[in-house]
C-alpha positions as semicolon CSV with decimal commas, in nm:
position;residue;x (nm);y (nm);z (nm)
1;M;-4,292;-2,476;4,182
2;P;-4,245;-2,097;4,169
3;G;-4,526;-1,852;4,227
4;I;-4,623;-1,518;4,373
5;S;-4,571;-1,446;4,742
6;G;-4,893;-1,423;4,940
7;R;-4,733;-1,172;5,174
8;G;-4,680;-0,801;5,129
9;L;-4,926;-0,738;4,843
10;S;-5,110;-0,407;4,848
11;L;-5,488;-0,391;4,827
12;E;-5,470;-0,291;4,462
13;E;-5,230;-0,576;4,384
14;R;-5,460;-0,825;4,554
15;R;-5,758;-0,697;4,360
16;Q;-5,573;-0,715;4,029
17;L;-5,457;-1,068;4,107
18;A;-5,819;-1,169;4,166
19;V;-5,915;-1,018;3,829
20;N;-5,636;-1,208;3,653
21;L;-5,724;-1,535;3,823
22;T;-6,093;-1,521;3,729
23;R;-5,999;-1,448;3,367
24;V;-5,752;-1,735;3,345
25;L;-5,983;-1,983;3,518
26;A;-6,264;-1,889;3,277
27;L;-6,030;-1,944;2,982
28;Y;-5,933;-2,297;3,091
29;R;-6,260;-2,392;3,260
30;S;-6,312;-2,694;3,033
31;I;-5,995;-2,859;3,169
32;L;-6,077;-2,782;3,532
33;D;-6,441;-2,888;3,497
34;A;-6,351;-3,228;3,357
35;Y;-6,365;-3,545;3,566
36;I;-6,072;-3,769;3,482
37;I;-6,292;-4,078;3,516
38;E;-6,485;-3,948;3,212
39;F;-6,170;-3,943;2,998
40;F;-6,312;-4,199;2,754
41;T;-6,686;-4,131;2,785
42;D;-6,639;-3,757;2,718
43;N;-6,335;-3,785;2,489
44;L;-6,133;-3,547;2,706
45;W;-5,819;-3,591;2,499
46;G;-6,009;-3,468;2,193
47;T;-6,100;-3,145;2,374
48;L;-5,734;-3,035;2,375
49;P;-5,587;-2,843;2,080
50;G;-5,413;-3,069;1,833
51;S;-5,077;-2,902;1,894
52;W;-5,111;-2,971;2,268
53;Q;-5,195;-3,334;2,200
54;E;-4,883;-3,369;1,986
55;A;-4,658;-3,215;2,254
56;L;-4,804;-3,404;2,550
57;D;-4,841;-3,738;2,372
58;R;-4,464;-3,778;2,358
59;L;-4,394;-3,722;2,727
60;S;-4,311;-3,992;2,979
61;P;-4,434;-3,947;3,338
62;P;-4,096;-3,810;3,460
63;Q;-4,098;-3,564;3,170
64;L;-4,448;-3,449;3,269
65;A;-4,319;-3,373;3,619
66;T;-4,018;-3,184;3,484
67;L;-4,151;-3,004;3,177
68;L;-4,522;-2,953;3,243
69;L;-4,543;-2,924;3,623
70;G;-4,203;-2,759;3,650
71;M;-4,084;-2,996;3,923
72;P;-3,762;-3,161;3,808
73;A;-3,576;-3,407;4,025
74;E;-3,286;-3,265;4,223
75;G;-2,999;-3,187;3,986
76;E;-3,203;-3,270;3,675
77;A;-3,152;-3,047;3,372
78;V;-3,469;-2,921;3,203
79;R;-3,451;-2,995;2,830
80;Y;-3,738;-2,976;2,583
81;R;-3,701;-3,243;2,315
82;S;-3,954;-3,079;2,084
83;V;-4,094;-2,735;2,018
84;W;-4,404;-2,676;2,232
85;P;-4,689;-2,458;2,107
86;L;-4,679;-2,107;2,251
87;T;-5,030;-2,148;2,393
88;L;-4,920;-2,444;2,606
89;L;-4,606;-2,262;2,720
90;A;-4,823;-1,961;2,806
91;L;-5,054;-2,181;3,015
92;K;-4,760;-2,320;3,210
93;A;-4,607;-1,976;3,267
94;T;-4,939;-1,827;3,374
95;A;-5,013;-2,109;3,617
96;C;-4,674;-2,057;3,780
97;A;-4,696;-1,676;3,786
98;L;-5,044;-1,637;3,937
99;A;-5,047;-1,907;4,206
100;F;-4,937;-1,831;4,560
101;T;-4,599;-1,988;4,620
102;R;-4,609;-2,299;4,835
103;T;-4,235;-2,294;4,901
104;P;-4,165;-2,211;5,267
105;G;-3,906;-1,954;5,366
106;F;-3,685;-2,229;5,506
107;Q;-3,506;-2,532;5,370
108;T;-3,713;-2,850;5,357
109;P;-3,666;-3,009;5,699
110;S;-3,442;-3,309;5,738
111;E;-3,636;-3,422;6,042
112;F;-3,740;-3,757;5,887
113;L;-3,407;-3,868;5,739
114;E;-3,320;-4,107;6,022
115;N;-3,671;-4,244;6,065
116;P;-3,949;-4,166;5,813
117;S;-4,217;-4,193;6,082
118;Q;-4,049;-4,003;6,368
119;S;-3,948;-3,638;6,354
120;S;-3,599;-3,593;6,496
121;R;-3,691;-3,237;6,590
122;L;-3,978;-3,336;6,816
123;P;-3,939;-3,480;7,167
124;P;-4,044;-3,847;7,169
125;L;-4,329;-3,791;7,415
126;F;-4,493;-3,540;7,181
127;R;-4,472;-3,755;6,870
128;K;-4,634;-4,058;7,026
129;H;-4,965;-4,144;6,853
130;V;-4,898;-3,868;6,596
131;R;-4,846;-3,935;6,225
132;P;-4,541;-3,782;6,052
133;K;-4,744;-3,522;5,862
134;K;-4,907;-3,400;6,183
135;Q;-4,573;-3,408;6,367
136;H;-4,431;-3,165;6,113
137;E;-4,739;-2,940;6,123
138;I;-4,766;-2,905;6,499
139;R;-4,390;-2,857;6,526
140;R;-4,408;-2,565;6,286
141;L;-4,719;-2,416;6,446
142;G;-4,615;-2,476;6,805
143;E;-4,266;-2,601;6,875
144;V;-4,186;-2,713;7,231
145;R;-3,858;-2,534;7,270
146;T;-3,890;-2,277;7,545
147;H;-3,750;-2,150;7,873
148;L;-3,770;-2,405;8,150
149;G;-3,882;-2,122;8,376
150;G;-4,221;-2,158;8,209
151;R;-4,443;-2,462;8,204
152;G;-4,286;-2,605;7,887
153;W;-3,972;-2,810;7,837
154;V;-3,768;-2,949;7,551
155;W;-3,572;-3,262;7,475
156;E;-3,314;-3,264;7,196
157;P;-3,067;-3,523;7,067
158;I;-2,719;-3,460;7,205
159;E;-2,567;-3,395;6,864
160;A;-2,826;-3,127;6,789
161;V;-2,731;-2,885;7,067
162;S;-2,433;-2,700;7,200
163;P;-2,294;-2,840;7,528
164;R;-2,321;-2,499;7,693
165;G;-2,607;-2,472;7,940
166;T;-2,739;-2,826;7,897
167;C;-2,778;-3,125;8,121
168;S;-2,756;-3,481;7,993
169;V;-3,050;-3,698;8,090
170;P;-3,202;-4,012;7,943
171;P;-3,465;-3,928;7,681
172;P;-3,834;-3,993;7,745
173;S;-3,941;-4,344;7,650
174;H;-4,134;-4,377;7,327
175;A;-4,356;-4,667;7,231
176;G;-4,116;-4,920;7,372
177;S;-3,832;-4,817;7,140
178;K;-3,495;-4,684;7,240
179;A;-3,433;-4,321;7,152
180;P;-3,084;-4,171;7,130
181;L;-2,935;-4,004;7,434
182;G;-3,069;-3,652;7,470
183;R;-3,053;-3,334;7,672
184;I;-3,307;-3,106;7,823
185;T;-3,200;-2,761;7,714
186;A;-3,215;-2,470;7,955
187;N;-3,077;-2,173;7,765
188;R;-3,227;-2,187;7,417
189;V;-3,550;-2,033;7,297
190;S;-3,726;-2,127;6,976
191;V;-4,055;-1,947;6,931
192;P;-4,295;-2,087;6,667
193;L;-4,576;-1,912;6,484
194;V;-4,857;-1,941;6,740
195;K;-4,645;-1,826;7,032
196;K;-4,487;-1,548;6,828
197;L;-4,832;-1,432;6,722
198;R;-4,963;-1,451;7,078
199;D;-4,672;-1,243;7,206
200;L;-4,707;-0,984;6,929
201;T;-5,081;-0,937;6,986
202;G;-5,095;-0,972;7,365
203;C;-5,337;-1,264;7,357
204;T;-5,405;-1,440;7,686
205;Q;-5,565;-1,758;7,551
206;V;-5,548;-1,980;7,244
207;V;-5,865;-2,144;7,112
208;D;-5,800;-2,446;6,888
209;V;-6,115;-2,503;6,680
210;G;-6,175;-2,840;6,515
211;S;-5,905;-2,989;6,736
212;G;-5,972;-3,358;6,666
213;Q;-5,760;-3,575;6,896
214;G;-5,602;-3,264;7,044
215;H;-5,244;-3,310;6,921
216;L;-5,189;-2,939;6,851
217;S;-5,374;-2,827;7,166
218;R;-5,175;-3,069;7,380
219;F;-4,855;-2,949;7,219
220;M;-4,930;-2,582;7,286
221;S;-5,048;-2,630;7,645
222;L;-4,812;-2,893;7,785
223;G;-4,523;-2,807;7,555
224;L;-4,534;-2,429;7,535
225;G;-4,727;-2,365;7,854
226;L;-4,999;-2,170;7,674
227;S;-5,353;-2,141;7,804
228;V;-5,553;-2,345;7,551
229;K;-5,918;-2,426;7,495
230;S;-5,982;-2,712;7,253
231;I;-6,316;-2,723;7,068
232;E;-6,426;-3,034;6,878
233;G;-6,772;-3,150;6,771
234;D;-6,706;-3,526;6,786
235;Q;-6,749;-3,664;7,138
236;R;-6,537;-3,970;7,061
237;L;-6,242;-3,761;6,949
238;V;-6,267;-3,545;7,259
239;E;-6,267;-3,850;7,486
240;R;-5,958;-3,985;7,311
241;A;-5,789;-3,644;7,339
242;Q;-5,851;-3,644;7,714
243;R;-5,701;-3,992;7,747
244;L;-5,394;-3,884;7,554
245;D;-5,364;-3,577;7,778
246;Q;-5,354;-3,795;8,088
247;E;-5,106;-4,032;7,927
248;L;-4,872;-3,744;7,847
249;L;-4,908;-3,592;8,196
250;Q;-4,811;-3,924;8,353
251;A;-4,509;-3,950;8,122
252;L;-4,401;-3,595;8,209
253;E;-4,431;-3,670;8,580
254;K;-4,219;-3,980;8,531
255;Q;-3,964;-3,772;8,342
256;Q;-3,960;-3,519;8,625
257;R;-3,881;-3,791;8,880
258;R;-3,592;-3,910;8,661
259;A;-3,446;-3,561;8,613
260;P;-3,588;-3,327;8,882
261;Q;-3,293;-3,087;8,855
262;V;-3,378;-2,983;8,498
263;V;-3,749;-3,048;8,448
264;H;-3,980;-2,776;8,572
265;A;-4,181;-2,898;8,869
266;G;-4,463;-2,643;8,855
267;P;-4,823;-2,721;8,768
268;R;-4,901;-2,842;8,420
269;H;-5,234;-2,752;8,266
270;P;-5,364;-2,963;7,977
271;P;-5,603;-2,804;7,729
272;R;-5,965;-2,768;7,833
273;H;-6,165;-2,979;7,592
274;V;-6,515;-2,875;7,490
275;V;-6,758;-3,081;7,281
276;K;-6,922;-2,827;7,052
277;W;-7,017;-2,799;6,686
278;V;-6,934;-2,452;6,556
279;D;-7,208;-2,317;6,330
280;P;-7,046;-2,123;6,043
281;T;-7,348;-1,891;6,026
282;A;-7,368;-1,796;6,396
283;L;-7,138;-1,693;6,678
284;C;-7,035;-1,964;6,923
285;E;-7,054;-1,828;7,279
286;E;-6,852;-2,119;7,420
287;L;-6,567;-2,032;7,189
288;L;-6,548;-1,681;7,336
289;L;-6,562;-1,770;7,706
290;P;-6,228;-1,718;7,884
291;L;-6,070;-2,006;8,072
292;E;-5,993;-1,776;8,364
293;P;-6,148;-1,448;8,476
294;P;-5,955;-1,157;8,324
295;P;-5,757;-0,932;8,561
296;P;-5,936;-0,630;8,708
297;G;-5,981;-0,369;8,441
298;G;-5,858;-0,611;8,175
299;A;-6,026;-0,827;7,915
300;A;-5,953;-1,165;7,764
301;R;-5,776;-1,151;7,429
302;L;-5,815;-1,465;7,220
303;L;-5,604;-1,616;6,945
304;L;-5,807;-1,851;6,724
305;T;-5,629;-2,132;6,547
306;G;-5,750;-2,412;6,322
307;L;-5,511;-2,666;6,174
308;H;-5,681;-2,777;5,851
309;A;-6,022;-2,654;5,957
310;C;-6,247;-2,838;5,714
311;G;-6,477;-2,656;5,470
312;D;-6,701;-2,399;5,637
313;L;-6,519;-2,431;5,970
314;S;-6,236;-2,215;5,837
315;V;-6,499;-1,959;5,729
316;A;-6,649;-1,967;6,079
317;L;-6,309;-1,878;6,223
318;L;-6,286;-1,577;5,991
319;R;-6,631;-1,456;6,093
320;H;-6,560;-1,493;6,464
321;F;-6,238;-1,298;6,417
322;C;-6,420;-1,016;6,238
323;R;-6,725;-0,990;6,464
324;C;-6,585;-1,053;6,811
325;P;-6,377;-0,784;6,985
326;E;-6,235;-1,051;7,218
327;V;-6,056;-1,219;6,924
328;A;-5,731;-1,034;6,855
329;A;-5,554;-1,275;6,620
330;L;-5,610;-1,570;6,390
331;A;-5,389;-1,847;6,249
332;S;-5,589;-2,073;6,019
333;V;-5,504;-2,346;5,768
334;G;-5,801;-2,434;5,549
335;C;-5,874;-2,758;5,366
336;C;-6,156;-2,951;5,196
337;Y;-6,262;-2,654;4,982
338;M;-6,524;-2,868;4,808
339;K;-6,719;-2,873;5,137
340;L;-6,762;-2,495;5,138
341;S;-7,127;-2,385;5,130
342;D;-7,236;-2,236;4,801
343;P;-7,330;-1,961;4,860
344;G;-7,193;-1,870;5,201
345;G;-6,846;-2,019;5,209
346;Y;-6,718;-1,854;4,890
347;P;-6,694;-1,579;4,781
348;L;-6,668;-1,381;5,103
349;S;-6,528;-1,051;4,977
350;H;-6,736;-0,792;4,792
351;W;-6,455;-0,751;4,539
352;V;-6,436;-1,115;4,428
353;A;-6,816;-1,152;4,437
354;G;-6,841;-0,869;4,186
355;L;-6,601;-1,020;3,932
356;P;-6,737;-1,195;3,621
357;G;-6,652;-1,564;3,627
358;C;-6,575;-1,575;4,001
359;E;-6,789;-1,886;4,049
360;L;-6,605;-2,198;4,161
361;P;-6,830;-2,504;4,131
362;Y;-6,772;-2,822;4,329
363;R;-6,540;-2,983;4,073
364;L;-6,298;-2,691;4,072
365;R;-6,288;-2,669;4,451
366;E;-6,235;-3,045;4,479
367;G;-5,945;-3,027;4,235
368;A;-5,781;-2,755;4,445
369;C;-5,738;-3,009;4,726
370;H;-5,507;-3,240;4,535
371;A;-5,145;-3,286;4,642
372;L;-4,940;-3,145;4,354
373;E;-4,599;-3,229;4,498
374;E;-4,701;-3,583;4,589
375;Y;-4,827;-3,651;4,236
376;A;-4,512;-3,503;4,084
377;E;-4,311;-3,750;4,291
378;R;-4,529;-4,033;4,161
379;L;-4,463;-3,914;3,806
380;R;-4,088;-3,910;3,867
381;K;-4,101;-4,269;3,990
382;A;-4,326;-4,374;3,699
383;G;-4,469;-4,662;3,900
384;P;-4,760;-4,886;3,798
385;G;-4,987;-4,704;4,043
386;L;-5,031;-4,429;3,783
387;R;-5,266;-4,653;3,588
388;T;-5,544;-4,619;3,847
389;H;-5,711;-4,323;3,673
390;C;-5,701;-4,503;3,338
391;Y;-5,859;-4,815;3,485
392;R;-6,132;-4,612;3,656
393;A;-6,205;-4,424;3,335
394;A;-6,236;-4,754;3,149
395;L;-6,474;-4,880;3,419
396;E;-6,684;-4,566;3,377
397;A;-6,718;-4,640;3,006
398;V;-6,841;-4,993;3,081
399;I;-7,086;-4,865;3,344
400;R;-7,233;-4,610;3,099
401;G;-7,276;-4,884;2,843
402;A;-7,470;-5,099;3,092
403;Q;-7,657;-4,820;3,276
404;P;-7,648;-4,489;3,082
405;K;-7,809;-4,296;3,369
406;L;-7,554;-4,417;3,624
407;R;-7,282;-4,152;3,622
408;R;-6,968;-4,133;3,832
409;P;-7,079;-4,379;4,103
410;G;-6,854;-4,411;4,403
411;V;-6,622;-4,709;4,380
412;Q;-6,468;-4,811;4,709
413;G;-6,096;-4,858;4,694
414;I;-5,996;-5,171;4,505
415;P;-5,673;-5,301;4,657
416;R;-5,355;-5,360;4,455
417;V;-5,496;-5,215;4,134
418;H;-5,155;-5,215;3,968
419;E;-5,140;-5,596;3,994
420;L;-5,473;-5,651;3,816
421;K;-5,547;-5,690;3,449
422;I;-5,783;-5,419;3,331
423;E;-6,070;-5,664;3,279
424;E;-6,024;-5,797;3,634
425;Y;-6,042;-5,444;3,770
426;V;-6,360;-5,372;3,572
427;Q;-6,528;-5,688;3,701
428;R;-6,451;-5,596;4,062
429;G;-6,566;-5,241;4,000
430;L;-6,898;-5,355;3,851
431;R;-6,965;-5,562;4,162
432;R;-6,895;-5,263;4,387
433;V;-7,147;-5,040;4,209
434;G;-7,416;-5,307;4,216
435;L;-7,391;-5,429;3,857
436;D;-7,340;-5,782;3,731
437;P;-6,965;-5,856;3,728
438;Q;-7,028;-6,121;3,464
439;L;-7,142;-5,870;3,204
440;P;-6,983;-5,954;2,868
441;L;-6,679;-5,732;2,826
442;N;-6,513;-5,611;2,508
443;V;-6,159;-5,699;2,612
444;A;-6,010;-5,550;2,294
445;A;-6,178;-5,214;2,371
446;L;-6,050;-5,226;2,730
447;Q;-5,698;-5,296;2,611
448;A;-5,727;-5,004;2,368
449;H;-5,821;-4,785;2,666
450;Q;-5,522;-4,915;2,859
451;A;-5,295;-4,824;2,569
452;Q;-5,394;-4,460;2,630
453;E;-5,280;-4,462;2,991
454;H;-5,010;-4,204;2,916
455;R;-5,274;-3,967;2,779
456;V;-5,489;-4,004;3,089
457;V;-5,186;-3,922;3,304
458;A;-5,100;-3,622;3,085
459;F;-5,452;-3,478;3,101
460;F;-5,467;-3,522;3,478
461;S;-5,128;-3,350;3,508
462;L;-5,259;-3,061;3,301
463;A;-5,557;-3,017;3,534
464;L;-5,327;-3,044;3,834
465;L;-5,110;-2,764;3,694
466;L;-5,414;-2,532;3,706
467;A;-5,550;-2,647;4,042
468;P;-5,331;-2,414;4,257
469;L;-5,495;-2,117;4,082
470;V;-5,827;-2,220;4,233
471;E;-5,681;-2,247;4,582
472;T;-5,511;-1,911;4,532
473;L;-5,843;-1,745;4,443
474;I;-6,019;-1,896;4,746
475;L;-5,747;-1,781;4,985
476;L;-5,712;-1,443;4,812
477;D;-6,085;-1,392;4,860
478;R;-6,037;-1,447;5,234
479;L;-5,753;-1,195;5,247
480;L;-5,967;-0,937;5,067
481;Y;-6,263;-1,009;5,295
482;L;-6,053;-0,940;5,603
483;Q;-5,904;-0,628;5,446
484;E;-6,252;-0,499;5,359
485;Q;-6,340;-0,532;5,729
486;G;-6,042;-0,312;5,817
487;F;-5,811;-0,587;5,944
488;H;-5,462;-0,703;5,852
489;A;-5,394;-1,044;5,701
490;E;-5,116;-1,230;5,524
491;L;-5,058;-1,580;5,387
492;L;-4,747;-1,768;5,490
493;P;-4,629;-2,103;5,342
494;L;-4,546;-2,255;5,678
495;F;-4,524;-2,630;5,614
496;S;-4,320;-2,834;5,372
497;P;-4,563;-2,899;5,082
498;E;-4,422;-3,250;5,034
499;L;-4,540;-3,335;5,387
500;S;-4,848;-3,113;5,409
501;P;-5,004;-3,011;5,074
502;R;-5,237;-2,749;5,230
503;N;-4,947;-2,552;5,370
504;L;-5,062;-2,189;5,343
505;V;-5,142;-2,039;5,684
506;L;-5,369;-1,736;5,697
507;V;-5,251;-1,504;5,975
508;A;-5,475;-1,211;6,070
509;T;-5,451;-0,938;6,334
510;K;-5,657;-0,635;6,426
511;T;-5,353;-0,411;6,458
512;P;-5,079;-0,387;6,194
513;L;-4,770;-0,600;6,256
514;G;-4,559;-0,460;5,971
515;Q;-4,228;-0,637;5,935
516;A;-4,312;-0,863;6,230
517;F;-4,496;-1,088;5,984
518;S;-4,156;-1,190;5,848
519;A;-4,057;-1,331;6,187
520;L;-4,366;-1,555;6,187
521;E;-4,250;-1,737;5,873
522;T;-3,888;-1,808;5,964
523;E;-3,770;-2,155;6,058
524;D;-3,591;-2,170;6,391
525;S;-3,248;-2,327;6,382
């Protein structure tokens, strides 16, 4: 999906984009405010202009992906089979023009072609216990391809490297499976975003905030040889991270014994894990403490990073960057915008706060977290799983009929929805919200709801088309906030959006980097 680049905009261009976004979001607020589970109770289809209904009512799910969301299948020609109203075409064009592009500056990686759960561009030891999405993210943020003279090392498949300057060794074992023969490479350097940013800003230590099980921290410390502090508020996750550290250290030592001539034998330092909740409204002293005393006459320079720092945690990183002279750089990927404090988490900038219609209530922020590319793929496949929203909306209508004051109750996941008749789904749903599953049901009315499944899908697709505008405004507000404080910040689409929907990385520095920002975005060969 095309869009506007988040990098290289002037202050005036950023301000004007914020003005345009607030105007457009106010214009289409009724679509964004709607809950799809209230499709029947609130007659959401009837809220659309009649000409829109006529255009959308004729579209199959694959056509919605191609014509409305602008995401055709590879090689598919885009052909409109009817004349769309100009207002609907204008909505589509505006949504594409004002949203930050999510297309990275590199070709979508082919790292999962051979095995959908194992990245071919990641050494087996570093992908153990790590899901494919996280493998891709930590590879892009901190790739373990570096000089062997440092504390890091790299393993690559034989066919992926030139024979010059390499030494063939058996690959590290991985979960009991056999990996292809590989080489440890001694003469190639591939520097990912975090290390590039550290080198450009002279940072001496990386602080990974909200580190979870420590996959990224472990990758940066034992892969790249960086000095890393890992901060996580959940004691159980920290304990697991420490176990995984020791497991990896033992595997690296075993690898060294098998290939001592090519694997660096110096000390390896895992990340230092700290159990600490970071208060978004106050400074965290532990976060700022250096791992080692700075050299005489010097001072520690910190690079803060947060991979999908949830809700207010991403705001806390911004505030630490702005208020603490020790923090020289920031690389942050936000998520879970609906968990932002209101007020406090948004808006942050004076400019956005002063704009009419800047408010983003919970529903809009929750919608901004959806995976647009993933849903477009579901539309292209047109599978039975698309009926889930229709079934849930029908259940909501039955619940309102039985208990009018019970609105939008949480319904735990009902397995294999696509295999159920709609009345069977409703009965199971009634039980899960504490109502009598034997309530008399109007089966004819339920079947009439099911006949409108295509309309439910079309309305949800329409809301999804607008959702990136909300995310753009939230992230633009953060850019303006940093710029108002006198700092330099850009947004880079670093991850493949098909693998990682929240793929925009906010990079901030206290000194201008100029064209060096371009080097942070490139994909290493």
